[in-house]
């Protein structure tokens, strides 16, 4: 198999499109199976499937684009970790398109079941009752949560997500995890979903939520974007994850990375580490 040692922006954007699409394909497909076929999934099973979808997406695309598959992650990396700011908009567009197209694909595969469900439950897709099926595509808050309560939940869980992603990817922070990283990130998603998912649906990703939500609106779900709220709910899974990821991206270097020894030596002085490397090579 031939490889291109110089990834292009087009290739990176294609990888982000595919990676985000895979995430939505498995995650939304799982929720569609639950709602439309009566599959016996609980919160933990759904969370695990979303987590595995993330892991699979990362395994498939990380070598090309870094597998951000999340605008909040892209923005946080650009703001605090040196990611090329010129790539932010192309990455985000690719992620949104991937999520939108994958939601359309899942809908096309389940289209007859959507129609049957609406007939069986006696509601039109343009009604508020149709939020029961609009929720297959994207997230809506628990009825007891206010707009600001939902914002706080999404902020906190996305901050935790970003913080742990950076910890897992930091070679100075414990043993190298290498090929285990995508799976560990998937487990992280599942743990967050299992513990706090019932509150907001654990979006943590503007593309994961807005792309499918926008598709649902175009497919006839009139209240898909607003969630039948006075303040349109689609705002929360866009702004809160971005703010949370930026906070997590800022906090990790300050709270953890600043106190870690340099890789492999426990030293914090670069020249000292280089000298130890040279000494080890001479002894080898």
PDB file of C-alpha atoms in Angstrom:
ATOM      1  CA  UNK A   1       0.000   0.000   0.000  1.00  0.00           C
ATOM      2  CA  UNK A   2       1.421   3.382  -0.994  1.00  0.00           C
ATOM      3  CA  UNK A   3       1.263   6.326   1.382  1.00  0.00           C
ATOM      4  CA  UNK A   4       1.610  10.064   1.008  1.00  0.00           C
ATOM      5  CA  UNK A   5       4.171  11.368   3.488  1.00  0.00           C
ATOM      6  CA  UNK A   6       2.944  14.935   3.004  1.00  0.00           C
ATOM      7  CA  UNK A   7      -0.754  15.035   3.976  1.00  0.00           C
ATOM      8  CA  UNK A   8      -2.608  17.819   2.210  1.00  0.00           C
ATOM      9  CA  UNK A   9      -5.334  19.979   3.696  1.00  0.00           C
ATOM     10  CA  UNK A  10      -7.785  18.268   1.354  1.00  0.00           C
ATOM     11  CA  UNK A  11      -6.763  14.880   2.709  1.00  0.00           C
ATOM     12  CA  UNK A  12      -7.041  16.099   6.284  1.00  0.00           C
ATOM     13  CA  UNK A  13     -10.499  17.527   5.643  1.00  0.00           C
ATOM     14  CA  UNK A  14     -11.593  14.293   3.993  1.00  0.00           C
ATOM     15  CA  UNK A  15     -10.384  12.382   7.044  1.00  0.00           C
ATOM     16  CA  UNK A  16     -12.362  14.693   9.341  1.00  0.00           C
ATOM     17  CA  UNK A  17     -15.438  14.242   7.134  1.00  0.00           C
ATOM     18  CA  UNK A  18     -15.115  10.452   7.259  1.00  0.00           C
ATOM     19  CA  UNK A  19     -14.238  10.292  10.947  1.00  0.00           C
ATOM     20  CA  UNK A  20     -17.165  12.446  12.031  1.00  0.00           C
ATOM     21  CA  UNK A  21     -19.413  10.535   9.659  1.00  0.00           C
ATOM     22  CA  UNK A  22     -18.414   7.217  11.225  1.00  0.00           C
ATOM     23  CA  UNK A  23     -19.107   8.582  14.690  1.00  0.00           C
ATOM     24  CA  UNK A  24     -22.612   9.670  13.674  1.00  0.00           C
ATOM     25  CA  UNK A  25     -23.298   6.518  11.674  1.00  0.00           C
ATOM     26  CA  UNK A  26     -22.745   4.252  14.671  1.00  0.00           C
ATOM     27  CA  UNK A  27     -24.136   6.588  17.340  1.00  0.00           C
ATOM     28  CA  UNK A  28     -27.289   7.774  15.591  1.00  0.00           C
ATOM     29  CA  UNK A  29     -27.815   4.291  14.185  1.00  0.00           C
ATOM     30  CA  UNK A  30     -27.787   2.919  17.721  1.00  0.00           C
ATOM     31  CA  UNK A  31     -30.381   5.435  18.925  1.00  0.00           C
ATOM     32  CA  UNK A  32     -32.536   4.789  15.847  1.00  0.00           C
ATOM     33  CA  UNK A  33     -32.512   1.086  16.656  1.00  0.00           C
ATOM     34  CA  UNK A  34     -33.548   1.859  20.231  1.00  0.00           C
ATOM     35  CA  UNK A  35     -36.435   4.192  19.393  1.00  0.00           C
ATOM     36  CA  UNK A  36     -37.776   2.732  16.153  1.00  0.00           C
ATOM     37  CA  UNK A  37     -37.397  -1.005  16.714  1.00  0.00           C
ATOM     38  CA  UNK A  38     -37.765  -1.234  20.473  1.00  0.00           C
ATOM     39  CA  UNK A  39     -34.257  -2.581  20.934  1.00  0.00           C
ATOM     40  CA  UNK A  40     -33.470  -3.179  24.593  1.00  0.00           C
ATOM     41  CA  UNK A  41     -30.603  -0.751  25.027  1.00  0.00           C
ATOM     42  CA  UNK A  42     -30.045   0.972  28.345  1.00  0.00           C
ATOM     43  CA  UNK A  43     -28.095   4.159  28.990  1.00  0.00           C
ATOM     44  CA  UNK A  44     -24.860   2.243  29.456  1.00  0.00           C
ATOM     45  CA  UNK A  45     -25.217   0.279  26.237  1.00  0.00           C
ATOM     46  CA  UNK A  46     -25.928   3.451  24.265  1.00  0.00           C
ATOM     47  CA  UNK A  47     -22.973   5.205  25.865  1.00  0.00           C
ATOM     48  CA  UNK A  48     -20.662   2.298  25.069  1.00  0.00           C
ATOM     49  CA  UNK A  49     -21.764   2.283  21.428  1.00  0.00           C
ATOM     50  CA  UNK A  50     -21.113   6.010  21.115  1.00  0.00           C
ATOM     51  CA  UNK A  51     -17.719   5.488  22.727  1.00  0.00           C
ATOM     52  CA  UNK A  52     -16.832   2.649  20.381  1.00  0.00           C
ATOM     53  CA  UNK A  53     -17.956   4.782  17.447  1.00  0.00           C
ATOM     54  CA  UNK A  54     -15.511   7.478  18.540  1.00  0.00           C
ATOM     55  CA  UNK A  55     -12.718   4.922  18.956  1.00  0.00           C
ATOM     56  CA  UNK A  56     -13.317   3.443  15.502  1.00  0.00           C
ATOM     57  CA  UNK A  57     -13.367   6.910  13.935  1.00  0.00           C
ATOM     58  CA  UNK A  58     -10.057   7.792  15.597  1.00  0.00           C
ATOM     59  CA  UNK A  59      -8.411   4.530  14.552  1.00  0.00           C
ATOM     60  CA  UNK A  60      -9.469   5.167  10.950  1.00  0.00           C
ATOM     61  CA  UNK A  61      -8.408   8.793  10.583  1.00  0.00           C
ATOM     62  CA  UNK A  62      -5.906   9.845  13.256  1.00  0.00           C
ATOM     63  CA  UNK A  63      -2.892   9.248  11.030  1.00  0.00           C
ATOM     64  CA  UNK A  64      -4.117  11.791   8.493  1.00  0.00           C
ATOM     65  CA  UNK A  65      -5.840  14.594  10.397  1.00  0.00           C
ATOM     66  CA  UNK A  66      -5.315  13.848  14.070  1.00  0.00           C
ATOM     67  CA  UNK A  67      -8.957  12.733  14.301  1.00  0.00           C
ATOM     68  CA  UNK A  68     -10.365  15.830  15.955  1.00  0.00           C
ATOM     69  CA  UNK A  69     -13.892  14.899  14.738  1.00  0.00           C
ATOM     70  CA  UNK A  70     -15.150  17.709  16.972  1.00  0.00           C
ATOM     71  CA  UNK A  71     -15.083  21.481  16.346  1.00  0.00           C
ATOM     72  CA  UNK A  72     -14.659  22.132  20.067  1.00  0.00           C
ATOM     73  CA  UNK A  73     -11.481  20.039  20.098  1.00  0.00           C
ATOM     74  CA  UNK A  74     -10.200  21.753  16.951  1.00  0.00           C
ATOM     75  CA  UNK A  75     -10.780  25.218  18.413  1.00  0.00           C
ATOM     76  CA  UNK A  76      -9.195  24.331  21.764  1.00  0.00           C
ATOM     77  CA  UNK A  77      -6.124  22.848  20.078  1.00  0.00           C
ATOM     78  CA  UNK A  78      -5.748  25.947  17.924  1.00  0.00           C
ATOM     79  CA  UNK A  79      -6.187  28.273  20.895  1.00  0.00           C
ATOM     80  CA  UNK A  80      -3.818  26.570  23.331  1.00  0.00           C
ATOM     81  CA  UNK A  81      -1.829  23.783  21.688  1.00  0.00           C
ATOM     82  CA  UNK A  82      -0.376  25.097  18.456  1.00  0.00           C
ATOM     83  CA  UNK A  83      -2.788  23.660  15.921  1.00  0.00           C
ATOM     84  CA  UNK A  84      -2.623  25.652  12.675  1.00  0.00           C
ATOM     85  CA  UNK A  85      -5.351  28.301  12.929  1.00  0.00           C
ATOM     86  CA  UNK A  86      -5.664  28.422   9.138  1.00  0.00           C
ATOM     87  CA  UNK A  87      -7.056  24.877   9.253  1.00  0.00           C
ATOM     88  CA  UNK A  88      -9.758  25.539  11.835  1.00  0.00           C
ATOM     89  CA  UNK A  89     -12.551  26.614   9.470  1.00  0.00           C
ATOM     90  CA  UNK A  90     -11.873  23.858   6.870  1.00  0.00           C
ATOM     91  CA  UNK A  91     -11.806  21.250   9.652  1.00  0.00           C
ATOM     92  CA  UNK A  92     -15.062  22.477  11.167  1.00  0.00           C
ATOM     93  CA  UNK A  93     -16.842  22.589   7.805  1.00  0.00           C
ATOM     94  CA  UNK A  94     -15.677  19.032   7.094  1.00  0.00           C
ATOM     95  CA  UNK A  95     -16.878  17.826  10.493  1.00  0.00           C
ATOM     96  CA  UNK A  96     -20.296  19.431  10.059  1.00  0.00           C
ATOM     97  CA  UNK A  97     -20.689  18.014   6.555  1.00  0.00           C
ATOM     98  CA  UNK A  98     -19.657  14.563   7.737  1.00  0.00           C
ATOM     99  CA  UNK A  99     -22.212  14.640  10.534  1.00  0.00           C
ATOM    100  CA  UNK A 100     -24.967  15.990   8.264  1.00  0.00           C
ATOM    101  CA  UNK A 101     -24.361  13.421   5.518  1.00  0.00           C
ATOM    102  CA  UNK A 102     -24.104  10.527   7.947  1.00  0.00           C
ATOM    103  CA  UNK A 103     -27.383  11.519   9.590  1.00  0.00           C
ATOM    104  CA  UNK A 104     -28.951  11.558   6.131  1.00  0.00           C
ATOM    105  CA  UNK A 105     -27.559   8.081   5.482  1.00  0.00           C
ATOM    106  CA  UNK A 106     -28.979   6.664   8.710  1.00  0.00           C
ATOM    107  CA  UNK A 107     -32.326   8.282   7.938  1.00  0.00           C
ATOM    108  CA  UNK A 108     -32.407   6.762   4.463  1.00  0.00           C
ATOM    109  CA  UNK A 109     -31.742   3.298   5.890  1.00  0.00           C
ATOM    110  CA  UNK A 110     -34.445   3.664   8.556  1.00  0.00           C
ATOM    111  CA  UNK A 111     -36.890   5.814   6.541  1.00  0.00           C
ATOM    112  CA  UNK A 112     -39.716   3.268   6.440  1.00  0.00           C
ATOM    113  CA  UNK A 113     -39.454   2.736  10.177  1.00  0.00           C
ATOM    114  CA  UNK A 114     -39.648   6.469  10.816  1.00  0.00           C
ATOM    115  CA  UNK A 115     -42.895   6.609   8.834  1.00  0.00           C
ATOM    116  CA  UNK A 116     -44.330   3.546  10.571  1.00  0.00           C
ATOM    117  CA  UNK A 117     -43.464   4.978  13.990  1.00  0.00           C
ATOM    118  CA  UNK A 118     -45.164   8.294  13.229  1.00  0.00           C
ATOM    119  CA  UNK A 119     -48.308   6.529  11.986  1.00  0.00           C
ATOM    120  CA  UNK A 120     -48.386   4.170  14.962  1.00  0.00           C
ATOM    121  CA  UNK A 121     -48.032   7.015  17.473  1.00  0.00           C
ATOM    122  CA  UNK A 122     -50.327   9.413  15.623  1.00  0.00           C
ATOM    123  CA  UNK A 123     -48.204  12.526  15.255  1.00  0.00           C
ATOM    124  CA  UNK A 124     -46.994  14.662  12.394  1.00  0.00           C
ATOM    125  CA  UNK A 125     -43.313  15.308  11.922  1.00  0.00           C
ATOM    126  CA  UNK A 126     -43.972  19.045  12.158  1.00  0.00           C
ATOM    127  CA  UNK A 127     -45.447  18.770  15.671  1.00  0.00           C
ATOM    128  CA  UNK A 128     -43.739  19.078  19.033  1.00  0.00           C
ATOM    129  CA  UNK A 129     -44.506  15.407  19.662  1.00  0.00           C
ATOM    130  CA  UNK A 130     -42.068  14.601  16.872  1.00  0.00           C
ATOM    131  CA  UNK A 131     -39.188  15.618  19.145  1.00  0.00           C
ATOM    132  CA  UNK A 132     -39.388  11.988  20.271  1.00  0.00           C
ATOM    133  CA  UNK A 133     -37.899  10.993  16.923  1.00  0.00           C
ATOM    134  CA  UNK A 134     -35.900  14.185  16.330  1.00  0.00           C
ATOM    135  CA  UNK A 135     -33.950  13.098  19.396  1.00  0.00           C
ATOM    136  CA  UNK A 136     -32.631  10.175  17.377  1.00  0.00           C
ATOM    137  CA  UNK A 137     -30.426  12.606  15.493  1.00  0.00           C
ATOM    138  CA  UNK A 138     -29.331  15.054  18.148  1.00  0.00           C
ATOM    139  CA  UNK A 139     -29.537  15.976  21.804  1.00  0.00           C
ATOM    140  CA  UNK A 140     -32.172  17.691  23.930  1.00  0.00           C
ATOM    141  CA  UNK A 141     -32.075  18.407  27.672  1.00  0.00           C
ATOM    142  CA  UNK A 142     -33.938  16.657  30.446  1.00  0.00           C
ATOM    143  CA  UNK A 143     -37.266  18.399  31.025  1.00  0.00           C
ATOM    144  CA  UNK A 144     -36.195  19.595  34.479  1.00  0.00           C
ATOM    145  CA  UNK A 145     -33.080  21.368  33.182  1.00  0.00           C
ATOM    146  CA  UNK A 146     -33.079  25.071  32.375  1.00  0.00           C
ATOM    147  CA  UNK A 147     -31.198  26.554  29.421  1.00  0.00           C
ATOM    148  CA  UNK A 148     -28.365  27.603  31.701  1.00  0.00           C
ATOM    149  CA  UNK A 149     -28.416  24.309  33.573  1.00  0.00           C
ATOM    150  CA  UNK A 150     -27.962  22.439  30.301  1.00  0.00           C
ATOM    151  CA  UNK A 151     -25.206  24.871  29.314  1.00  0.00           C
ATOM    152  CA  UNK A 152     -23.392  24.170  32.573  1.00  0.00           C
ATOM    153  CA  UNK A 153     -23.606  20.402  32.092  1.00  0.00           C
ATOM    154  CA  UNK A 154     -22.239  20.556  28.550  1.00  0.00           C
ATOM    155  CA  UNK A 155     -19.489  22.955  29.619  1.00  0.00           C
ATOM    156  CA  UNK A 156     -18.314  20.703  32.441  1.00  0.00           C
ATOM    157  CA  UNK A 157     -18.402  17.384  30.605  1.00  0.00           C
ATOM    158  CA  UNK A 158     -16.634  18.815  27.553  1.00  0.00           C
ATOM    159  CA  UNK A 159     -13.975  20.380  29.773  1.00  0.00           C
ATOM    160  CA  UNK A 160     -13.420  16.955  31.336  1.00  0.00           C
ATOM    161  CA  UNK A 161     -13.310  15.364  27.880  1.00  0.00           C
ATOM    162  CA  UNK A 162     -10.672  17.792  26.604  1.00  0.00           C
ATOM    163  CA  UNK A 163      -8.620  17.588  29.794  1.00  0.00           C
ATOM    164  CA  UNK A 164      -8.452  13.793  29.684  1.00  0.00           C
ATOM    165  CA  UNK A 165      -7.760  13.693  25.929  1.00  0.00           C
ATOM    166  CA  UNK A 166      -4.714  15.880  26.532  1.00  0.00           C
ATOM    167  CA  UNK A 167      -3.626  13.738  29.474  1.00  0.00           C
ATOM    168  CA  UNK A 168      -3.899  10.551  27.431  1.00  0.00           C
ATOM    169  CA  UNK A 169      -1.971  12.077  24.554  1.00  0.00           C
ATOM    170  CA  UNK A 170       0.820  13.520  26.706  1.00  0.00           C
ATOM    171  CA  UNK A 171       3.854  11.247  26.367  1.00  0.00           C
ATOM    172  CA  UNK A 172       5.334  12.723  29.535  1.00  0.00           C
ATOM    173  CA  UNK A 173       2.313  11.729  31.597  1.00  0.00           C
ATOM    174  CA  UNK A 174       3.015   8.106  32.504  1.00  0.00           C
ATOM    175  CA  UNK A 175       3.610   5.169  30.205  1.00  0.00           C
ATOM    176  CA  UNK A 176       3.077   5.599  26.491  1.00  0.00           C
ATOM    177  CA  UNK A 177      -0.403   4.404  25.533  1.00  0.00           C
ATOM    178  CA  UNK A 178       0.121   4.366  21.779  1.00  0.00           C
ATOM    179  CA  UNK A 179      -2.492   2.319  19.982  1.00  0.00           C
ATOM    180  CA  UNK A 180      -4.629   2.153  23.127  1.00  0.00           C
ATOM    181  CA  UNK A 181      -5.377   5.884  23.047  1.00  0.00           C
ATOM    182  CA  UNK A 182      -8.435   5.735  20.747  1.00  0.00           C
ATOM    183  CA  UNK A 183      -9.979   2.967  22.836  1.00  0.00           C
ATOM    184  CA  UNK A 184      -9.303   4.868  26.056  1.00  0.00           C
ATOM    185  CA  UNK A 185     -10.934   7.973  24.613  1.00  0.00           C
ATOM    186  CA  UNK A 186     -13.908   5.824  23.627  1.00  0.00           C
ATOM    187  CA  UNK A 187     -14.128   4.509  27.191  1.00  0.00           C
ATOM    188  CA  UNK A 188     -13.987   8.098  28.434  1.00  0.00           C
ATOM    189  CA  UNK A 189     -16.949   8.996  26.193  1.00  0.00           C
ATOM    190  CA  UNK A 190     -18.864   5.978  27.489  1.00  0.00           C
ATOM    191  CA  UNK A 191     -18.170   6.842  31.133  1.00  0.00           C
ATOM    192  CA  UNK A 192     -19.319  10.429  30.638  1.00  0.00           C
ATOM    193  CA  UNK A 193     -22.421   9.229  28.794  1.00  0.00           C
ATOM    194  CA  UNK A 194     -23.248   6.614  31.399  1.00  0.00           C
ATOM    195  CA  UNK A 195     -22.907   9.016  34.306  1.00  0.00           C
ATOM    196  CA  UNK A 196     -24.245  12.336  32.981  1.00  0.00           C
ATOM    197  CA  UNK A 197     -25.798  11.496  29.621  1.00  0.00           C
ATOM    198  CA  UNK A 198     -29.420  11.541  30.851  1.00  0.00           C
ATOM    199  CA  UNK A 199     -29.121  15.262  31.612  1.00  0.00           C
ATOM    200  CA  UNK A 200     -28.338  16.611  28.137  1.00  0.00           C
ATOM    201  CA  UNK A 201     -27.563  13.627  25.915  1.00  0.00           C
ATOM    202  CA  UNK A 202     -23.799  14.308  26.298  1.00  0.00           C
ATOM    203  CA  UNK A 203     -23.323  16.162  23.011  1.00  0.00           C
ATOM    204  CA  UNK A 204     -19.827  17.563  23.801  1.00  0.00           C
ATOM    205  CA  UNK A 205     -19.418  18.145  20.081  1.00  0.00           C
ATOM    206  CA  UNK A 206     -21.032  20.915  18.001  1.00  0.00           C
ATOM    207  CA  UNK A 207     -20.742  18.892  14.779  1.00  0.00           C
ATOM    208  CA  UNK A 208     -22.192  15.757  16.347  1.00  0.00           C
ATOM    209  CA  UNK A 209     -25.244  17.738  17.436  1.00  0.00           C
ATOM    210  CA  UNK A 210     -25.783  20.530  14.920  1.00  0.00           C
ATOM    211  CA  UNK A 211     -25.085  18.558  11.733  1.00  0.00           C
ATOM    212  CA  UNK A 212     -27.767  15.906  12.413  1.00  0.00           C
ATOM    213  CA  UNK A 213     -30.052  18.520  13.966  1.00  0.00           C
ATOM    214  CA  UNK A 214     -29.872  20.593  10.795  1.00  0.00           C
ATOM    215  CA  UNK A 215     -30.600  17.521   8.690  1.00  0.00           C
ATOM    216  CA  UNK A 216     -33.634  16.712  10.851  1.00  0.00           C
ATOM    217  CA  UNK A 217     -34.936  20.259  10.347  1.00  0.00           C
ATOM    218  CA  UNK A 218     -34.599  19.980   6.570  1.00  0.00           C
ATOM    219  CA  UNK A 219     -36.238  16.534   6.689  1.00  0.00           C
ATOM    220  CA  UNK A 220     -39.384  18.003   8.212  1.00  0.00           C
ATOM    221  CA  UNK A 221     -38.855  18.097  11.981  1.00  0.00           C
ATOM    222  CA  UNK A 222     -40.026  21.675  12.494  1.00  0.00           C
ATOM    223  CA  UNK A 223     -38.900  21.904  16.119  1.00  0.00           C
ATOM    224  CA  UNK A 224     -35.582  20.123  15.656  1.00  0.00           C
ATOM    225  CA  UNK A 225     -33.455  23.262  15.993  1.00  0.00           C
ATOM    226  CA  UNK A 226     -35.330  24.988  18.802  1.00  0.00           C
ATOM    227  CA  UNK A 227     -36.366  21.935  20.800  1.00  0.00           C
ATOM    228  CA  UNK A 228     -39.648  23.816  21.330  1.00  0.00           C
ATOM    229  CA  UNK A 229     -37.798  26.122  23.750  1.00  0.00           C
ATOM    230  CA  UNK A 230     -38.093  29.908  24.010  1.00  0.00           C
ATOM    231  CA  UNK A 231     -34.324  30.152  23.592  1.00  0.00           C
ATOM    232  CA  UNK A 232     -33.427  27.890  20.638  1.00  0.00           C
ATOM    233  CA  UNK A 233     -31.709  24.879  22.172  1.00  0.00           C
ATOM    234  CA  UNK A 234     -29.269  24.294  19.324  1.00  0.00           C
ATOM    235  CA  UNK A 235     -27.193  27.140  20.804  1.00  0.00           C
ATOM    236  CA  UNK A 236     -26.236  25.101  23.874  1.00  0.00           C
ATOM    237  CA  UNK A 237     -24.498  22.133  22.182  1.00  0.00           C
ATOM    238  CA  UNK A 238     -22.535  24.591  20.039  1.00  0.00           C
ATOM    239  CA  UNK A 239     -21.313  27.203  22.508  1.00  0.00           C
ATOM    240  CA  UNK A 240     -21.040  25.172  25.720  1.00  0.00           C
ATOM    241  CA  UNK A 241     -18.737  22.465  24.281  1.00  0.00           C
ATOM    242  CA  UNK A 242     -16.505  25.095  22.666  1.00  0.00           C
ATOM    243  CA  UNK A 243     -16.208  26.996  25.943  1.00  0.00           C
ATOM    244  CA  UNK A 244     -15.700  23.789  27.917  1.00  0.00           C
ATOM    245  CA  UNK A 245     -13.064  22.391  25.568  1.00  0.00           C
ATOM    246  CA  UNK A 246     -11.164  25.680  25.660  1.00  0.00           C
ATOM    247  CA  UNK A 247     -11.249  25.641  29.453  1.00  0.00           C
ATOM    248  CA  UNK A 248     -10.024  22.044  29.571  1.00  0.00           C
ATOM    249  CA  UNK A 249      -7.384  22.838  26.964  1.00  0.00           C
ATOM    250  CA  UNK A 250      -6.175  25.783  29.033  1.00  0.00           C
ATOM    251  CA  UNK A 251      -6.320  23.965  32.376  1.00  0.00           C
ATOM    252  CA  UNK A 252      -4.358  20.806  31.550  1.00  0.00           C
ATOM    253  CA  UNK A 253      -1.020  22.546  30.812  1.00  0.00           C
ATOM    254  CA  UNK A 254      -1.425  24.715  33.916  1.00  0.00           C
ATOM    255  CA  UNK A 255      -2.549  22.039  36.368  1.00  0.00           C
ATOM    256  CA  UNK A 256      -0.766  18.877  35.167  1.00  0.00           C
ATOM    257  CA  UNK A 257       1.658  19.267  32.265  1.00  0.00           C
ATOM    258  CA  UNK A 258       3.637  22.031  33.954  1.00  0.00           C
ATOM    259  CA  UNK A 259       4.591  19.637  36.752  1.00  0.00           C
ATOM    260  CA  UNK A 260       5.515  16.605  34.658  1.00  0.00           C
ATOM    261  CA  UNK A 261       9.120  15.480  34.143  1.00  0.00           C
ATOM    262  CA  UNK A 262      10.514  15.351  30.644  1.00  0.00           C
ATOM    263  CA  UNK A 263       9.823  12.116  28.775  1.00  0.00           C
ATOM    264  CA  UNK A 264      11.834   9.123  29.825  1.00  0.00           C
ATOM    265  CA  UNK A 265      14.073  10.784  32.436  1.00  0.00           C
ATOM    266  CA  UNK A 266      12.071  12.495  35.085  1.00  0.00           C
ATOM    267  CA  UNK A 267      14.086  15.639  34.300  1.00  0.00           C
ATOM    268  CA  UNK A 268      12.683  19.008  33.405  1.00  0.00           C
ATOM    269  CA  UNK A 269      15.745  20.635  31.811  1.00  0.00           C
ATOM    270  CA  UNK A 270      15.972  19.919  28.049  1.00  0.00           C
ATOM    271  CA  UNK A 271      19.783  20.091  27.866  1.00  0.00           C
ATOM    272  CA  UNK A 272      20.086  17.692  30.756  1.00  0.00           C
ATOM    273  CA  UNK A 273      17.779  15.235  29.008  1.00  0.00           C
ATOM    274  CA  UNK A 274      19.787  15.501  25.791  1.00  0.00           C
ATOM    275  CA  UNK A 275      23.012  14.842  27.684  1.00  0.00           C
ATOM    276  CA  UNK A 276      21.492  11.772  29.309  1.00  0.00           C
ATOM    277  CA  UNK A 277      20.349  10.557  25.887  1.00  0.00           C
ATOM    278  CA  UNK A 278      23.873  10.939  24.515  1.00  0.00           C
ATOM    279  CA  UNK A 279      25.342   9.136  27.502  1.00  0.00           C
ATOM    280  CA  UNK A 280      22.929   6.237  27.091  1.00  0.00           C
ATOM    281  CA  UNK A 281      23.739   5.995  23.381  1.00  0.00           C
ATOM    282  CA  UNK A 282      27.479   5.950  24.172  1.00  0.00           C
ATOM    283  CA  UNK A 283      26.990   3.119  26.656  1.00  0.00           C
ATOM    284  CA  UNK A 284      24.861   1.118  24.210  1.00  0.00           C
TER     285      UNK A 284
END
